[in-house]
CSV table of C-alpha atoms in Angstrom, one decimal:
chain,number,residue,atom,x,y,z
A,1,UNK,CA,0.0,0.0,0.0
A,2,UNK,CA,1.6,3.3,-1.1
A,3,UNK,CA,1.4,6.5,0.9
A,4,UNK,CA,-1.6,7.8,-1.0
A,5,UNK,CA,-3.6,4.7,-0.3
A,6,UNK,CA,-2.7,4.8,3.4
A,7,UNK,CA,-3.7,8.4,3.6
A,8,UNK,CA,-6.9,7.6,1.7
A,9,UNK,CA,-7.7,4.9,4.3
A,10,UNK,CA,-7.1,7.3,7.2
A,11,UNK,CA,-9.3,9.9,5.5
A,12,UNK,CA,-12.0,7.3,5.2
A,13,UNK,CA,-11.7,6.2,8.8
A,14,UNK,CA,-11.5,9.8,10.0
A,15,UNK,CA,-14.7,10.6,8.0
A,16,UNK,CA,-16.5,7.7,9.7
A,17,UNK,CA,-15.3,8.8,13.2
A,18,UNK,CA,-16.5,12.4,12.4
A,19,UNK,CA,-20.0,11.2,11.3
A,20,UNK,CA,-20.3,8.9,14.4
A,21,UNK,CA,-19.3,11.9,16.6
A,22,UNK,CA,-21.8,14.1,14.8
A,23,UNK,CA,-24.6,11.6,15.3
A,24,UNK,CA,-23.8,11.1,19.0
A,25,UNK,CA,-23.6,14.9,19.6
A,26,UNK,CA,-26.9,15.5,17.8
A,27,UNK,CA,-28.6,12.7,19.8
A,28,UNK,CA,-27.2,14.1,23.1
A,29,UNK,CA,-28.2,17.7,22.2
A,30,UNK,CA,-31.7,16.4,21.4
A,31,UNK,CA,-32.0,14.7,24.8
A,32,UNK,CA,-31.2,18.1,26.4
A,33,UNK,CA,-33.9,20.0,24.4
A,34,UNK,CA,-36.9,21.4,26.3
A,35,UNK,CA,-40.4,20.9,24.9
A,36,UNK,CA,-41.4,24.3,26.2
A,37,UNK,CA,-39.8,27.1,28.3
A,38,UNK,CA,-39.4,26.2,32.0
A,39,UNK,CA,-40.3,28.9,34.6
A,40,UNK,CA,-38.6,28.8,38.0
A,41,UNK,CA,-40.6,29.0,41.2
A,42,UNK,CA,-40.8,32.4,42.8
A,43,UNK,CA,-41.8,33.1,46.4
A,44,UNK,CA,-42.2,36.8,46.7
A,45,UNK,CA,-43.9,39.1,49.0
A,46,UNK,CA,-44.5,42.5,47.3
A,47,UNK,CA,-45.7,45.6,49.0
A,48,UNK,CA,-48.2,47.5,46.9
A,49,UNK,CA,-48.4,50.6,49.0
A,50,UNK,CA,-47.7,52.9,46.1
A,51,UNK,CA,-50.4,51.5,43.8
A,52,UNK,CA,-47.8,50.4,41.3
A,53,UNK,CA,-45.0,47.8,41.5
A,54,UNK,CA,-42.2,47.7,39.2
A,55,UNK,CA,-39.5,45.1,38.4
A,56,UNK,CA,-40.8,42.0,39.9
A,57,UNK,CA,-38.2,39.7,38.2
A,58,UNK,CA,-39.4,36.4,36.9
A,59,UNK,CA,-36.9,33.8,35.6
A,60,UNK,CA,-37.2,31.0,33.1
A,61,UNK,CA,-35.2,28.8,30.8
A,62,UNK,CA,-35.5,28.2,27.0
A,63,UNK,CA,-33.6,26.2,24.5
A,64,UNK,CA,-30.6,28.1,23.3
A,65,UNK,CA,-32.0,28.8,19.8
A,66,UNK,CA,-35.4,30.0,21.2
A,67,UNK,CA,-35.3,33.7,20.7
A,68,UNK,CA,-39.0,34.4,21.4
A,69,UNK,CA,-39.9,37.0,24.0
A,70,UNK,CA,-42.6,37.2,26.5
A,71,UNK,CA,-45.2,39.6,25.3
A,72,UNK,CA,-48.0,39.4,27.9
A,73,UNK,CA,-48.6,37.8,31.2
A,74,UNK,CA,-52.0,37.3,32.6
A,75,UNK,CA,-53.2,35.8,35.9
A,76,UNK,CA,-56.6,34.1,35.3
A,77,UNK,CA,-57.5,34.1,39.0
A,78,UNK,CA,-56.9,37.8,39.6
A,79,UNK,CA,-59.1,40.8,39.1
A,80,UNK,CA,-59.1,41.7,35.4
A,81,UNK,CA,-58.7,45.4,36.1
A,82,UNK,CA,-55.2,45.0,37.6
A,83,UNK,CA,-52.9,45.8,34.7
A,84,UNK,CA,-49.8,43.6,34.3
A,85,UNK,CA,-47.1,44.5,31.9
A,86,UNK,CA,-43.9,42.7,31.2
A,87,UNK,CA,-40.6,43.4,29.5
A,88,UNK,CA,-37.7,41.2,28.6
A,89,UNK,CA,-34.9,42.1,31.0
A,90,UNK,CA,-31.8,39.9,30.4
A,91,UNK,CA,-30.6,36.8,28.7
A,92,UNK,CA,-27.7,34.6,29.8
A,93,UNK,CA,-26.4,31.9,27.5
A,94,UNK,CA,-25.7,28.5,28.8
A,95,UNK,CA,-24.6,25.4,27.0
A,96,UNK,CA,-28.0,24.2,25.8
A,97,UNK,CA,-30.2,26.9,27.3
A,98,UNK,CA,-30.8,30.6,27.7
A,99,UNK,CA,-31.5,31.8,31.2
A,100,UNK,CA,-34.0,34.7,30.8
A,101,UNK,CA,-35.2,37.3,33.1
A,102,UNK,CA,-38.4,39.3,32.7
A,103,UNK,CA,-39.5,42.3,34.7
A,104,UNK,CA,-43.2,42.3,35.7
A,105,UNK,CA,-44.9,45.6,36.5
A,106,UNK,CA,-48.3,46.0,38.1
A,107,UNK,CA,-50.5,49.1,38.1
A,108,UNK,CA,-53.6,49.5,40.2
A,109,UNK,CA,-56.0,52.4,39.6
A,110,UNK,CA,-57.6,53.9,42.8
A,111,UNK,CA,-60.9,52.1,42.4
A,112,UNK,CA,-59.2,48.7,41.9
A,113,UNK,CA,-56.9,49.4,44.8
A,114,UNK,CA,-59.7,50.4,47.2
A,115,UNK,CA,-61.6,47.2,46.5
A,116,UNK,CA,-58.4,45.0,46.6
A,117,UNK,CA,-58.2,42.6,49.5
A,118,UNK,CA,-55.2,42.6,51.9
A,119,UNK,CA,-53.4,40.1,49.8
A,120,UNK,CA,-53.5,38.9,46.2
A,121,UNK,CA,-51.9,35.6,45.4
A,122,UNK,CA,-50.3,35.3,42.0
A,123,UNK,CA,-49.2,31.8,41.0
A,124,UNK,CA,-50.8,30.3,37.9
A,125,UNK,CA,-50.1,32.5,34.9
A,126,UNK,CA,-50.9,32.5,31.2
A,127,UNK,CA,-47.8,33.5,29.3
A,128,UNK,CA,-48.0,34.8,25.7
A,129,UNK,CA,-44.9,34.9,23.6
A,130,UNK,CA,-44.3,37.2,20.7
A,131,UNK,CA,-44.9,34.4,18.2
A,132,UNK,CA,-48.5,34.1,19.5
A,133,UNK,CA,-47.8,30.9,21.4
A,134,UNK,CA,-49.3,30.7,24.9
A,135,UNK,CA,-48.5,28.5,27.9
A,136,UNK,CA,-49.9,28.0,31.4
A,137,UNK,CA,-47.2,28.2,34.1
A,138,UNK,CA,-46.9,27.9,37.8
A,139,UNK,CA,-44.7,30.8,38.9
A,140,UNK,CA,-44.7,29.8,42.6
A,141,UNK,CA,-46.3,32.1,45.1
A,142,UNK,CA,-46.2,35.8,44.6
A,143,UNK,CA,-48.1,37.7,47.3
A,144,UNK,CA,-49.2,41.3,46.6
A,145,UNK,CA,-49.8,42.9,50.0
A,146,UNK,CA,-51.7,45.9,50.9
A,147,UNK,CA,-49.2,46.8,53.5
A,148,UNK,CA,-50.3,49.1,56.3
A,149,UNK,CA,-47.8,50.8,58.5
A,150,UNK,CA,-48.0,50.4,62.2
A,151,UNK,CA,-48.8,53.5,64.3
A,152,UNK,CA,-45.2,54.0,65.1
A,153,UNK,CA,-42.1,53.0,63.2
A,154,UNK,CA,-38.4,52.8,63.8
A,155,UNK,CA,-35.7,54.9,62.3
A,156,UNK,CA,-34.5,52.5,59.6
A,157,UNK,CA,-30.9,53.7,59.3
A,158,UNK,CA,-29.8,51.4,56.6
A,159,UNK,CA,-30.9,48.3,54.7
A,160,UNK,CA,-28.7,46.4,52.3
A,161,UNK,CA,-27.7,43.1,50.9
A,162,UNK,CA,-24.4,41.6,50.0
A,163,UNK,CA,-23.2,38.8,47.8
A,164,UNK,CA,-24.2,35.4,49.1
A,165,UNK,CA,-27.8,36.4,49.6
A,166,UNK,CA,-27.2,38.0,53.0
A,167,UNK,CA,-28.9,41.2,54.2
A,168,UNK,CA,-28.7,43.6,57.1
A,169,UNK,CA,-31.2,46.1,58.5
A,170,UNK,CA,-30.0,48.7,61.0
A,171,UNK,CA,-32.5,50.5,63.2
A,172,UNK,CA,-32.0,53.4,65.6
A,173,UNK,CA,-34.5,53.6,68.5
A,174,UNK,CA,-35.9,56.7,70.1
A,175,UNK,CA,-37.1,54.6,73.1
A,176,UNK,CA,-36.8,51.0,74.2
A,177,UNK,CA,-39.0,48.5,72.4
A,178,UNK,CA,-40.0,44.9,72.9
A,179,UNK,CA,-40.0,42.8,69.7
A,180,UNK,CA,-42.9,40.3,70.0
A,181,UNK,CA,-42.7,38.5,66.7
A,182,UNK,CA,-41.2,38.5,63.3
A,183,UNK,CA,-43.8,37.4,60.7
A,184,UNK,CA,-44.0,36.7,57.0
A,185,UNK,CA,-46.8,35.4,54.7
A,186,UNK,CA,-44.2,32.9,53.4
A,187,UNK,CA,-43.4,31.3,56.7
A,188,UNK,CA,-44.1,27.8,55.5
A,189,UNK,CA,-41.9,28.3,52.3
A,190,UNK,CA,-39.1,30.0,54.1
A,191,UNK,CA,-38.9,28.8,57.7
A,192,UNK,CA,-36.2,26.2,57.2
A,193,UNK,CA,-34.1,28.2,54.8
A,194,UNK,CA,-33.5,31.5,56.6
A,195,UNK,CA,-30.9,32.2,59.3
A,196,UNK,CA,-31.2,35.3,61.3
A,197,UNK,CA,-29.6,37.2,64.1
A,198,UNK,CA,-30.8,40.2,66.1
A,199,UNK,CA,-27.9,42.1,67.4
A,200,UNK,CA,-29.3,44.0,70.4
A,201,UNK,CA,-28.2,47.5,71.3
A,202,UNK,CA,-25.6,47.4,68.5
A,203,UNK,CA,-24.5,51.0,68.2
A,204,UNK,CA,-21.2,50.3,66.4
A,205,UNK,CA,-23.0,49.8,63.1
A,206,UNK,CA,-24.8,53.2,63.5
A,207,UNK,CA,-21.7,55.1,64.3
A,208,UNK,CA,-19.9,53.3,61.5
A,209,UNK,CA,-22.6,54.3,59.0
A,210,UNK,CA,-22.7,57.9,60.2
A,211,UNK,CA,-18.9,58.1,59.8
A,212,UNK,CA,-19.1,56.6,56.3
A,213,UNK,CA,-22.0,58.8,55.2
A,214,UNK,CA,-20.0,61.9,56.2
A,215,UNK,CA,-16.9,60.6,54.3
A,216,UNK,CA,-18.5,58.8,51.4
A,217,UNK,CA,-22.1,59.7,51.0
A,218,UNK,CA,-22.6,57.5,47.9
A,219,UNK,CA,-21.2,54.3,49.4
A,220,UNK,CA,-23.3,53.5,52.5
A,221,UNK,CA,-23.2,49.8,51.8
A,222,UNK,CA,-19.5,49.4,52.7
A,223,UNK,CA,-20.4,48.3,56.2
A,224,UNK,CA,-22.0,45.2,54.9
A,225,UNK,CA,-18.6,43.5,54.8
A,226,UNK,CA,-18.9,43.3,58.5
A,227,UNK,CA,-21.7,40.8,58.1
A,228,UNK,CA,-19.3,37.9,57.6
A,229,UNK,CA,-18.3,38.0,61.2
A,230,UNK,CA,-21.8,37.6,62.6
A,231,UNK,CA,-23.0,34.0,63.2
A,232,UNK,CA,-26.6,33.5,62.4
A,233,UNK,CA,-29.0,30.9,63.7
A,234,UNK,CA,-32.1,29.2,62.0
A,235,UNK,CA,-35.1,31.5,62.1
A,236,UNK,CA,-37.2,29.1,64.2
A,237,UNK,CA,-34.6,29.4,67.1
A,238,UNK,CA,-34.9,33.2,67.3
A,239,UNK,CA,-36.0,33.8,70.9
A,240,UNK,CA,-38.8,36.3,71.3
A,241,UNK,CA,-40.0,38.5,72.9
A,242,UNK,CA,-36.8,40.5,73.1
A,243,UNK,CA,-36.2,44.0,74.6
A,244,UNK,CA,-34.0,46.4,72.6
A,245,UNK,CA,-33.0,49.6,74.1
A,246,UNK,CA,-31.2,51.9,71.8
A,247,UNK,CA,-30.2,50.3,68.5
A,248,UNK,CA,-30.3,47.0,66.7
A,249,UNK,CA,-29.1,45.3,63.6
A,250,UNK,CA,-31.0,42.4,62.1
A,251,UNK,CA,-29.0,40.1,59.9
A,252,UNK,CA,-30.5,37.5,57.6
A,253,UNK,CA,-29.0,34.9,55.3
A,254,UNK,CA,-30.3,32.1,53.2
A,255,UNK,CA,-29.1,28.6,54.0
A,256,UNK,CA,-30.8,26.3,51.6
A,257,UNK,CA,-29.9,22.6,51.9
A,258,UNK,CA,-32.7,21.0,50.0
A,259,UNK,CA,-32.2,20.7,46.3
A,260,UNK,CA,-35.9,21.2,45.6
A,261,UNK,CA,-35.6,24.7,47.1
A,262,UNK,CA,-32.1,25.7,46.0
A,263,UNK,CA,-33.2,26.9,42.6
A,264,UNK,CA,-36.2,28.9,43.7
A,265,UNK,CA,-36.3,32.6,44.0
A,266,UNK,CA,-37.2,34.3,47.2
A,267,UNK,CA,-38.1,37.9,48.2
A,268,UNK,CA,-39.4,37.8,51.8
A,269,UNK,CA,-40.8,40.9,53.5
A,270,UNK,CA,-40.4,40.1,57.2
A,271,UNK,CA,-42.4,42.3,59.5
A,272,UNK,CA,-40.9,43.0,62.9
A,273,UNK,CA,-43.8,43.5,65.3
A,274,UNK,CA,-43.0,45.4,68.4
A,275,UNK,CA,-44.4,47.5,71.2
A,276,UNK,CA,-43.0,50.3,73.3
A,277,UNK,CA,-42.7,49.9,77.1
A,278,UNK,CA,-45.9,52.1,77.3
A,279,UNK,CA,-47.7,49.5,75.1
A,280,UNK,CA,-47.9,51.4,71.8
A,281,UNK,CA,-47.7,48.9,69.0
A,282,UNK,CA,-45.8,49.2,65.7
A,283,UNK,CA,-44.1,47.2,63.0
A,284,UNK,CA,-41.2,47.6,60.6
A,285,UNK,CA,-40.2,45.8,57.5
A,286,UNK,CA,-37.0,44.0,56.8
A,287,UNK,CA,-36.0,45.0,53.3
A,288,UNK,CA,-33.7,43.1,50.9
A,289,UNK,CA,-34.3,39.6,52.2
A,290,UNK,CA,-33.8,38.2,48.8
A,291,UNK,CA,-32.3,35.0,47.3
A,292,UNK,CA,-31.3,34.4,43.7
A,293,UNK,CA,-29.7,31.1,42.8
A,294,UNK,CA,-26.5,30.9,40.9
A,295,UNK,CA,-26.3,28.4,38.1
A,296,UNK,CA,-23.6,26.4,36.4
A,297,UNK,CA,-24.4,24.3,33.4
A,298,UNK,CA,-24.5,21.2,35.6
A,299,UNK,CA,-26.9,22.9,38.1
A,300,UNK,CA,-29.3,23.7,35.2
A,301,UNK,CA,-29.1,20.1,34.0
A,302,UNK,CA,-29.8,18.7,37.4
A,303,UNK,CA,-32.7,21.2,38.0
A,304,UNK,CA,-34.3,20.3,34.7
A,305,UNK,CA,-33.9,16.6,35.4
A,306,UNK,CA,-35.6,17.1,38.8
A,307,UNK,CA,-38.4,19.0,37.1
A,308,UNK,CA,-38.7,16.1,34.6
A,309,UNK,CA,-38.1,18.5,31.7
A,310,UNK,CA,-35.2,16.6,30.2
B,1,UNK,CA,-1.2,23.0,-18.7
B,2,UNK,CA,-0.1,26.0,-16.7
B,3,UNK,CA,-3.3,27.9,-17.8
B,4,UNK,CA,-5.4,25.2,-16.2
B,5,UNK,CA,-3.5,25.3,-12.9
B,6,UNK,CA,-3.9,29.1,-13.1
B,7,UNK,CA,-7.7,28.5,-13.3
B,8,UNK,CA,-7.6,26.2,-10.3
B,9,UNK,CA,-5.4,28.6,-8.4
B,10,UNK,CA,-7.9,31.5,-8.9
B,11,UNK,CA,-10.7,29.1,-8.2
B,12,UNK,CA,-9.2,28.4,-4.8
B,13,UNK,CA,-8.6,32.1,-4.0
B,14,UNK,CA,-12.2,33.0,-4.9
B,15,UNK,CA,-13.7,30.2,-2.7
B,16,UNK,CA,-11.4,31.1,0.2
B,17,UNK,CA,-12.2,34.8,0.3
B,18,UNK,CA,-15.3,36.9,-0.2
B,19,UNK,CA,-14.8,39.8,-2.6
B,20,UNK,CA,-17.6,42.2,-1.7
B,21,UNK,CA,-18.6,45.7,-2.9
B,22,UNK,CA,-21.0,46.7,-0.1
B,23,UNK,CA,-23.4,43.8,0.3
B,24,UNK,CA,-22.7,42.5,-3.1
B,25,UNK,CA,-20.4,39.5,-3.4
B,26,UNK,CA,-18.8,40.2,-6.8
B,27,UNK,CA,-17.0,36.9,-7.0
B,28,UNK,CA,-19.3,34.3,-5.5
B,29,UNK,CA,-18.0,30.8,-4.7
B,30,UNK,CA,-19.7,29.1,-7.6
B,31,UNK,CA,-17.4,31.1,-10.0
B,32,UNK,CA,-14.4,29.7,-8.1
B,33,UNK,CA,-15.7,26.1,-8.3
B,34,UNK,CA,-16.5,26.7,-12.0
B,35,UNK,CA,-12.9,27.6,-12.6
B,36,UNK,CA,-11.8,24.5,-10.7
B,37,UNK,CA,-14.1,22.3,-12.8
B,38,UNK,CA,-12.7,23.8,-16.0
B,39,UNK,CA,-9.1,23.3,-14.9
B,40,UNK,CA,-9.6,19.8,-13.5
B,41,UNK,CA,-11.6,18.6,-16.6
B,42,UNK,CA,-8.7,19.6,-18.8
B,43,UNK,CA,-6.2,17.9,-16.5
B,44,UNK,CA,-8.3,14.7,-16.5
B,45,UNK,CA,-8.8,14.7,-20.2
B,46,UNK,CA,-5.0,15.1,-20.7
B,47,UNK,CA,-3.8,12.6,-18.1
B,48,UNK,CA,-6.8,10.3,-17.4
B,49,UNK,CA,-5.8,10.2,-13.7
B,50,UNK,CA,-8.8,9.2,-11.7
B,51,UNK,CA,-7.8,11.6,-8.9
B,52,UNK,CA,-8.5,14.6,-11.2
B,53,UNK,CA,-11.8,13.0,-12.2
B,54,UNK,CA,-12.9,12.6,-8.6
B,55,UNK,CA,-11.7,16.1,-7.7
B,56,UNK,CA,-13.7,17.5,-10.7
B,57,UNK,CA,-16.9,15.7,-9.6
B,58,UNK,CA,-16.5,17.0,-6.0
B,59,UNK,CA,-16.1,20.5,-7.5
B,60,UNK,CA,-19.3,20.0,-9.3
B,61,UNK,CA,-21.0,19.2,-6.0
B,62,UNK,CA,-19.6,22.3,-4.4
B,63,UNK,CA,-20.6,24.4,-7.5
B,64,UNK,CA,-24.3,23.2,-7.0
B,65,UNK,CA,-24.1,23.7,-3.2
B,66,UNK,CA,-22.7,27.2,-3.6
B,67,UNK,CA,-25.5,28.2,-5.9
B,68,UNK,CA,-28.1,26.8,-3.4
B,69,UNK,CA,-26.1,28.7,-0.7
B,70,UNK,CA,-26.9,32.0,-2.3
B,71,UNK,CA,-30.6,31.5,-1.6
B,72,UNK,CA,-30.2,29.6,1.7
B,73,UNK,CA,-28.0,31.5,4.2
B,74,UNK,CA,-26.2,28.8,6.2
B,75,UNK,CA,-24.7,30.7,9.1
B,76,UNK,CA,-23.6,28.1,11.6
B,77,UNK,CA,-22.9,30.5,14.4
B,78,UNK,CA,-26.3,32.1,14.3
B,79,UNK,CA,-28.4,29.2,13.4
B,80,UNK,CA,-27.0,26.1,15.2
B,81,UNK,CA,-29.6,23.6,14.1
B,82,UNK,CA,-28.9,20.0,13.3
B,83,UNK,CA,-29.5,20.2,9.6
B,84,UNK,CA,-26.9,23.0,9.3
B,85,UNK,CA,-24.5,21.0,11.3
B,86,UNK,CA,-24.9,17.9,9.2
B,87,UNK,CA,-24.5,19.9,6.0
B,88,UNK,CA,-21.4,21.7,7.3
B,89,UNK,CA,-19.8,18.6,8.6
B,90,UNK,CA,-20.5,16.6,5.4
B,91,UNK,CA,-19.2,19.6,3.4
B,92,UNK,CA,-16.0,19.6,5.5
B,93,UNK,CA,-15.3,16.0,4.8
B,94,UNK,CA,-16.0,16.5,1.0
B,95,UNK,CA,-13.7,19.5,1.1
B,96,UNK,CA,-10.9,17.4,2.5
B,97,UNK,CA,-11.5,14.8,-0.2
B,98,UNK,CA,-11.4,17.5,-2.9
B,99,UNK,CA,-8.0,18.7,-1.7
B,100,UNK,CA,-6.7,15.2,-1.2
B,101,UNK,CA,-7.6,14.1,-4.7
B,102,UNK,CA,-6.4,17.3,-6.3
B,103,UNK,CA,-3.0,17.0,-4.5
B,104,UNK,CA,-2.8,13.3,-5.3
B,105,UNK,CA,-3.5,14.0,-9.0
B,106,UNK,CA,-0.8,16.7,-9.0
B,107,UNK,CA,1.7,14.4,-7.3
B,108,UNK,CA,1.0,11.7,-10.0
B,109,UNK,CA,1.4,14.3,-12.7
B,110,UNK,CA,4.7,15.5,-11.4
B,111,UNK,CA,6.0,12.0,-10.6
B,112,UNK,CA,5.4,10.9,-14.2
B,113,UNK,CA,7.0,14.0,-15.6
B,114,UNK,CA,10.5,13.3,-16.7
B,115,UNK,CA,11.4,16.6,-18.3
B,116,UNK,CA,12.8,18.5,-15.3
B,117,UNK,CA,13.5,17.3,-11.8
B,118,UNK,CA,10.7,18.3,-9.5
B,119,UNK,CA,11.3,16.0,-6.5
B,120,UNK,CA,11.4,19.0,-4.2
B,121,UNK,CA,8.0,20.2,-5.3
B,122,UNK,CA,6.6,16.6,-5.0
B,123,UNK,CA,8.0,16.2,-1.4
B,124,UNK,CA,6.5,19.6,-0.4
B,125,UNK,CA,3.1,18.7,-1.8
B,126,UNK,CA,3.1,15.2,-0.2
B,127,UNK,CA,3.7,16.9,3.2
B,128,UNK,CA,1.0,19.5,2.5
B,129,UNK,CA,-1.5,16.8,1.5
B,130,UNK,CA,-0.8,14.9,4.7
B,131,UNK,CA,-1.0,18.0,6.9
B,132,UNK,CA,-4.2,19.2,5.2
B,133,UNK,CA,-5.9,15.8,5.7
B,134,UNK,CA,-4.9,15.4,9.4
B,135,UNK,CA,-5.5,19.0,10.4
B,136,UNK,CA,-8.8,19.5,8.7
B,137,UNK,CA,-10.1,16.1,9.9
B,138,UNK,CA,-9.3,17.2,13.5
B,139,UNK,CA,-11.0,20.6,13.0
B,140,UNK,CA,-14.1,19.0,11.4
B,141,UNK,CA,-14.2,16.5,14.3
B,142,UNK,CA,-14.1,19.4,16.8
B,143,UNK,CA,-17.0,21.1,14.9
B,144,UNK,CA,-19.2,18.1,15.6
B,145,UNK,CA,-19.2,19.1,19.3
B,146,UNK,CA,-20.6,22.6,18.5
B,147,UNK,CA,-24.2,21.8,19.5
B,148,UNK,CA,-22.9,20.8,23.0
B,149,UNK,CA,-20.5,23.6,23.6
B,150,UNK,CA,-21.3,26.8,25.4
B,151,UNK,CA,-21.6,29.7,23.0
B,152,UNK,CA,-18.8,31.9,24.2
B,153,UNK,CA,-16.3,29.0,24.1
B,154,UNK,CA,-17.8,27.9,20.8
B,155,UNK,CA,-17.1,31.4,19.3
B,156,UNK,CA,-13.4,31.2,20.3
B,157,UNK,CA,-13.0,27.7,18.9
B,158,UNK,CA,-14.9,28.6,15.7
B,159,UNK,CA,-12.6,31.6,15.1
B,160,UNK,CA,-9.5,29.3,15.7
B,161,UNK,CA,-10.9,26.8,13.2
B,162,UNK,CA,-11.7,29.4,10.6
B,163,UNK,CA,-8.1,30.8,10.9
B,164,UNK,CA,-6.7,27.2,10.6
B,165,UNK,CA,-8.9,26.5,7.6
B,166,UNK,CA,-7.9,29.8,5.9
B,167,UNK,CA,-4.2,29.0,6.5
B,168,UNK,CA,-4.5,25.5,5.1
B,169,UNK,CA,-6.4,26.9,2.1
B,170,UNK,CA,-3.7,29.5,1.4
B,171,UNK,CA,-1.1,26.8,1.5
B,172,UNK,CA,-3.2,24.8,-0.9
B,173,UNK,CA,-3.4,27.7,-3.3
B,174,UNK,CA,0.3,28.4,-2.8
B,175,UNK,CA,1.1,24.8,-3.8
B,176,UNK,CA,-1.1,25.0,-7.0
B,177,UNK,CA,0.7,28.3,-7.8
B,178,UNK,CA,4.1,26.6,-7.5
B,179,UNK,CA,2.9,23.8,-9.9
B,180,UNK,CA,1.5,26.4,-12.3
B,181,UNK,CA,4.9,28.2,-12.3
B,182,UNK,CA,6.7,25.0,-12.7
B,183,UNK,CA,4.7,24.1,-15.9
B,184,UNK,CA,4.9,27.6,-17.0
B,185,UNK,CA,8.7,27.7,-16.9
B,186,UNK,CA,9.5,24.2,-18.0
B,187,UNK,CA,6.8,22.8,-20.3
B,188,UNK,CA,4.3,25.6,-21.0
């Protein structure tokens, strides 16, 4: 066999290997294909005090070549006069999928708002894409709350969140208070995934913030770095009632161990219910208690397998 | 003889690069393949080497595909569907065969030419033929994984493959030009 014949044989074998590889890759890619977009579960508490809510972020996955956009979102079980609008927010490309984020906005006019109940539950939605296709999805549990302030409130010095889904709320007190309870409408969904710590009479944070604000008025969140040193305990072990005299910092973090909850999105509006020593009751919100999962290609694959989508 | 190698040389150049004025491709690929068919047909008729015959028939396939390609935009990066991938992979393998048979025909032609010693050119073309087959087989194999590679990595690999393919194509054209010059100077 001369060199030409040898090379011809190698070319032939190479072509067969290439075609086998192509077929295997196409079969594998086909097994990863989604029949329809997959929406993540969202557990949100949203305050509707201002009669409009903007940028409630909803997240979903599509096949990588699916460039359709969400045009409308309707909630069949909700008052038809509440106006929902949606816009495509971002798009992150993964190996086989696009991870997309849409921003939902809600508008209430005065008459709708006045007849609105304390809470509206959004879950089952009808999504319409820009190619005309529609699909029914379960978005999780989004609670629109008609939140009413307590008769007295605390001086909310700062609220912020840091990487790693941690948050911190710092309050300055005019007078001593007794915290009776910390409540949320998503207690069942969140009780075993939240760690919390109430640092009683912590004036160091306040003086630190005051110093920082005078030096760098645009960077108040620098103090959040200090959160790493605080050890938090599971929410159910928070011991209440608790008297706080001058200042307090409430730290929260998400500690999700269950795979079924790891890829959900959370936005929890804890309400700190308190009373003064003279018996006057009030409440205050903890802001920025939020959780957004981070995904690798492997995470997405596992998630979709768990959902039975691939 | 050298005129026909000249046609093949320009055919390769036209298929390697797009010559555009604005949006208009003034020298579309089918013109390049047409020149190759013309050159290879003459070489086959003159020599009766089966390698030139196969290379000519492959050029006919590419000629037809390039005309279809005018109406059907096959952009692999934008439209990574399975049909495009099958077409581009099969096209890659046929392209390797075209170059292999063209090189093989040229090597036979030079080996059977007793007029002037051309062993240096033959050795160079044998090496180029081997390199082309191995390298383009590897790049075509890598392309089969495109549907399962993340888009940002895919873009880097795709650019690297395009660069390699252009370099190998330029080498191919360069070798045909050397053969053209050889016949031009020694036989005419």
